[in-house]
Amino acid sequence: TPGEWTHNPDGKLRVFVEGIRARHGASYSAAEPAPRLTAERLTTLAAGAARASDPVVAEFVTHWNLDAESVELLESVPQEVRDTVLAEFQPREGTRNVGGRLRAFVNVVVKNREEGGSRGIRMPTGSV
């Protein structure tokens, strides 16, 4: 939330979003304008990160632009599963539904753990 001294909250938000894009290597040219994030989506993303009780989960959620549902999922699984997901989740560039991809990956990690496996987890394939 911008402080009461902030005269231009829209500008502050734009600078914040551009900073996130820059940290994640997103670059856009005039021929390919940056995708617009709606105020509703930004609110959903911020609420997701704010809901995380674990700062590592909050950072992960912010990095991947995930929502509160993803926080709940991550915080509901055993710590060993969470650690594996946080370390190994790497959706393909251009993935449109990162939250769906995360849910599929968590299911793979849980199944792998139940079957006694520990490493070599592969991201599920298919369109999400």
mmCIF file with all atom_site columns, N, CA and C in Angstrom, residues 48-58 61 68-79 82:
data_model
loop_
_atom_site.group_PDB
_atom_site.id
_atom_site.type_symbol
_atom_site.label_atom_id
_atom_site.label_alt_id
_atom_site.label_comp_id
_atom_site.label_asym_id
_atom_site.label_entity_id
_atom_site.label_seq_id
_atom_site.pdbx_PDB_ins_code
_atom_site.Cartn_x
_atom_site.Cartn_y
_atom_site.Cartn_z
_atom_site.occupancy
_atom_site.B_iso_or_equiv
_atom_site.pdbx_formal_charge
_atom_site.auth_seq_id
_atom_site.auth_comp_id
_atom_site.auth_asym_id
_atom_site.auth_atom_id
_atom_site.pdbx_PDB_model_num
ATOM 1  N N  . GLY A 1 48 ? -1.980 -12.875 -2.735 1.00 0.00 ? 48 GLY A N  1
ATOM 2  C CA . GLY A 1 48 ? -1.363 -14.194 -2.638 1.00 0.00 ? 48 GLY A CA 1
ATOM 3  C C  . GLY A 1 48 ? -0.063 -14.142 -1.870 1.00 0.00 ? 48 GLY A C  1
ATOM 4  N N  . ALA A 1 49 ? 0.805  -13.226 -2.230 1.00 0.00 ? 49 ALA A N  1
ATOM 5  C CA . ALA A 1 49 ? 2.099  -13.104 -1.551 1.00 0.00 ? 49 ALA A CA 1
ATOM 6  C C  . ALA A 1 49 ? 1.913  -12.696 -0.099 1.00 0.00 ? 49 ALA A C  1
ATOM 7  N N  . ALA A 1 50 ? 0.967  -11.809 0.168  1.00 0.00 ? 50 ALA A N  1
ATOM 8  C CA . ALA A 1 50 ? 0.745  -11.338 1.536  1.00 0.00 ? 50 ALA A CA 1
ATOM 9  C C  . ALA A 1 50 ? 0.209  -12.444 2.433  1.00 0.00 ? 50 ALA A C  1
ATOM 10 N N  . ARG A 1 51 ? -0.468 -13.425 1.847  1.00 0.00 ? 51 ARG A N  1
ATOM 11 C CA . ARG A 1 51 ? -1.053 -14.520 2.619  1.00 0.00 ? 51 ARG A CA 1
ATOM 12 C C  . ARG A 1 51 ? -0.031 -15.542 3.081  1.00 0.00 ? 51 ARG A C  1
ATOM 13 N N  . ALA A 1 52 ? 1.098  -15.593 2.438  1.00 0.00 ? 52 ALA A N  1
ATOM 14 C CA . ALA A 1 52 ? 2.107  -16.603 2.764  1.00 0.00 ? 52 ALA A CA 1
ATOM 15 C C  . ALA A 1 52 ? 2.696  -16.350 4.140  1.00 0.00 ? 52 ALA A C  1
ATOM 16 N N  . SER A 1 53 ? 2.691  -17.393 4.973  1.00 0.00 ? 53 SER A N  1
ATOM 17 C CA . SER A 1 53 ? 3.282  -17.251 6.306  1.00 0.00 ? 53 SER A CA 1
ATOM 18 C C  . SER A 1 53 ? 4.786  -17.489 6.257  1.00 0.00 ? 53 SER A C  1
ATOM 19 N N  . ASP A 1 54 ? 5.252  -18.138 5.206  1.00 0.00 ? 54 ASP A N  1
ATOM 20 C CA . ASP A 1 54 ? 6.675  -18.433 5.029  1.00 0.00 ? 54 ASP A CA 1
ATOM 21 C C  . ASP A 1 54 ? 7.239  -17.444 4.006  1.00 0.00 ? 54 ASP A C  1
ATOM 22 N N  . PRO A 1 55 ? 8.270  -16.670 4.368  1.00 0.00 ? 55 PRO A N  1
ATOM 23 C CA . PRO A 1 55 ? 8.819  -15.682 3.424  1.00 0.00 ? 55 PRO A CA 1
ATOM 24 C C  . PRO A 1 55 ? 9.373  -16.313 2.149  1.00 0.00 ? 55 PRO A C  1
ATOM 25 N N  . VAL A 1 56 ? 9.847  -17.552 2.223  1.00 0.00 ? 56 VAL A N  1
ATOM 26 C CA . VAL A 1 56 ? 10.350 -18.228 1.025  1.00 0.00 ? 56 VAL A CA 1
ATOM 27 C C  . VAL A 1 56 ? 9.195  -18.509 0.076  1.00 0.00 ? 56 VAL A C  1
ATOM 28 N N  . VAL A 1 57 ? 8.058  -18.914 0.616  1.00 0.00 ? 57 VAL A N  1
ATOM 29 C CA . VAL A 1 57 ? 6.864  -19.141 -0.202 1.00 0.00 ? 57 VAL A CA 1
ATOM 30 C C  . VAL A 1 57 ? 6.394  -17.814 -0.798 1.00 0.00 ? 57 VAL A C  1
ATOM 31 N N  . ALA A 1 58 ? 6.408  -16.750 -0.009 1.00 0.00 ? 58 ALA A N  1
ATOM 32 C CA . ALA A 1 58 ? 5.994  -15.435 -0.507 1.00 0.00 ? 58 ALA A CA 1
ATOM 33 C C  . ALA A 1 58 ? 6.874  -15.001 -1.678 1.00 0.00 ? 58 ALA A C  1
ATOM 34 N N  . VAL A 1 61 ? 5.981  -17.187 -4.742 1.00 0.00 ? 61 VAL A N  1
ATOM 35 C CA . VAL A 1 61 ? 4.685  -16.774 -5.288 1.00 0.00 ? 61 VAL A CA 1
ATOM 36 C C  . VAL A 1 61 ? 4.824  -15.474 -6.069 1.00 0.00 ? 61 VAL A C  1
ATOM 37 N N  . ALA A 1 68 ? -3.373 -16.503 -4.258 1.00 0.00 ? 68 ALA A N  1
ATOM 38 C CA . ALA A 1 68 ? -3.575 -17.029 -2.910 1.00 0.00 ? 68 ALA A CA 1
ATOM 39 C C  . ALA A 1 68 ? -3.865 -18.530 -2.922 1.00 0.00 ? 68 ALA A C  1
ATOM 40 N N  . GLU A 1 69 ? -4.517 -19.017 -3.958 1.00 0.00 ? 69 GLU A N  1
ATOM 41 C CA . GLU A 1 69 ? -4.792 -20.461 -4.066 1.00 0.00 ? 69 GLU A CA 1
ATOM 42 C C  . GLU A 1 69 ? -3.479 -21.250 -4.107 1.00 0.00 ? 69 GLU A C  1
ATOM 43 N N  . SER A 1 70 ? -2.493 -20.719 -4.790 1.00 0.00 ? 70 SER A N  1
ATOM 44 C CA . SER A 1 70 ? -1.185 -21.380 -4.861 1.00 0.00 ? 70 SER A CA 1
ATOM 45 C C  . SER A 1 70 ? -0.482 -21.362 -3.503 1.00 0.00 ? 70 SER A C  1
ATOM 46 N N  . VAL A 1 71 ? -0.635 -20.252 -2.769 1.00 0.00 ? 71 VAL A N  1
ATOM 47 C CA . VAL A 1 71 ? -0.061 -20.176 -1.419 1.00 0.00 ? 71 VAL A CA 1
ATOM 48 C C  . VAL A 1 71 ? -0.674 -21.263 -0.547 1.00 0.00 ? 71 VAL A C  1
ATOM 49 N N  . GLU A 1 72 ? -2.003 -21.377 -0.600 1.00 0.00 ? 72 GLU A N  1
ATOM 50 C CA . GLU A 1 72 ? -2.687 -22.396 0.199  1.00 0.00 ? 72 GLU A CA 1
ATOM 51 C C  . GLU A 1 72 ? -2.194 -23.790 -0.163 1.00 0.00 ? 72 GLU A C  1
ATOM 52 N N  . LEU A 1 73 ? -2.026 -24.049 -1.443 1.00 0.00 ? 73 LEU A N  1
ATOM 53 C CA . LEU A 1 73 ? -1.527 -25.349 -1.887 1.00 0.00 ? 73 LEU A CA 1
ATOM 54 C C  . LEU A 1 73 ? -0.128 -25.608 -1.328 1.00 0.00 ? 73 LEU A C  1
ATOM 55 N N  . LEU A 1 74 ? 0.774  -24.655 -1.507 1.00 0.00 ? 74 LEU A N  1
ATOM 56 C CA . LEU A 1 74 ? 2.149  -24.837 -1.050 1.00 0.00 ? 74 LEU A CA 1
ATOM 57 C C  . LEU A 1 74 ? 2.239  -25.026 0.464  1.00 0.00 ? 74 LEU A C  1
ATOM 58 N N  . GLU A 1 75 ? 1.405  -24.301 1.187  1.00 0.00 ? 75 GLU A N  1
ATOM 59 C CA . GLU A 1 75 ? 1.474  -24.391 2.638  1.00 0.00 ? 75 GLU A CA 1
ATOM 60 C C  . GLU A 1 75 ? 0.702  -25.587 3.192  1.00 0.00 ? 75 GLU A C  1
ATOM 61 N N  . SER A 1 76 ? -0.025 -26.301 2.333  1.00 0.00 ? 76 SER A N  1
ATOM 62 C CA . SER A 1 76 ? -0.784 -27.467 2.784  1.00 0.00 ? 76 SER A CA 1
ATOM 63 C C  . SER A 1 76 ? -0.013 -28.778 2.614  1.00 0.00 ? 76 SER A C  1
ATOM 64 N N  . VAL A 1 77 ? 1.050  -28.756 1.830  1.00 0.00 ? 77 VAL A N  1
ATOM 65 C CA . VAL A 1 77 ? 1.812  -29.994 1.592  1.00 0.00 ? 77 VAL A CA 1
ATOM 66 C C  . VAL A 1 77 ? 2.918  -30.137 2.634  1.00 0.00 ? 77 VAL A C  1
ATOM 67 N N  . PRO A 1 78 ? 3.401  -31.373 2.852  1.00 0.00 ? 78 PRO A N  1
ATOM 68 C CA . PRO A 1 78 ? 4.501  -31.565 3.803  1.00 0.00 ? 78 PRO A CA 1
ATOM 69 C C  . PRO A 1 78 ? 5.733  -30.744 3.406  1.00 0.00 ? 78 PRO A C  1
ATOM 70 N N  . GLN A 1 79 ? 6.520  -30.368 4.404  1.00 0.00 ? 79 GLN A N  1
ATOM 71 C CA . GLN A 1 79 ? 7.700  -29.525 4.168  1.00 0.00 ? 79 GLN A CA 1
ATOM 72 C C  . GLN A 1 79 ? 8.636  -30.129 3.123  1.00 0.00 ? 79 GLN A C  1
ATOM 73 N N  . ARG A 1 82 ? 7.187  -29.392 -0.230 1.00 0.00 ? 82 ARG A N  1
ATOM 74 C CA . ARG A 1 82 ? 7.310  -27.955 -0.493 1.00 0.00 ? 82 ARG A CA 1
ATOM 75 C C  . ARG A 1 82 ? 8.737  -27.606 -0.890 1.00 0.00 ? 82 ARG A C  1
#
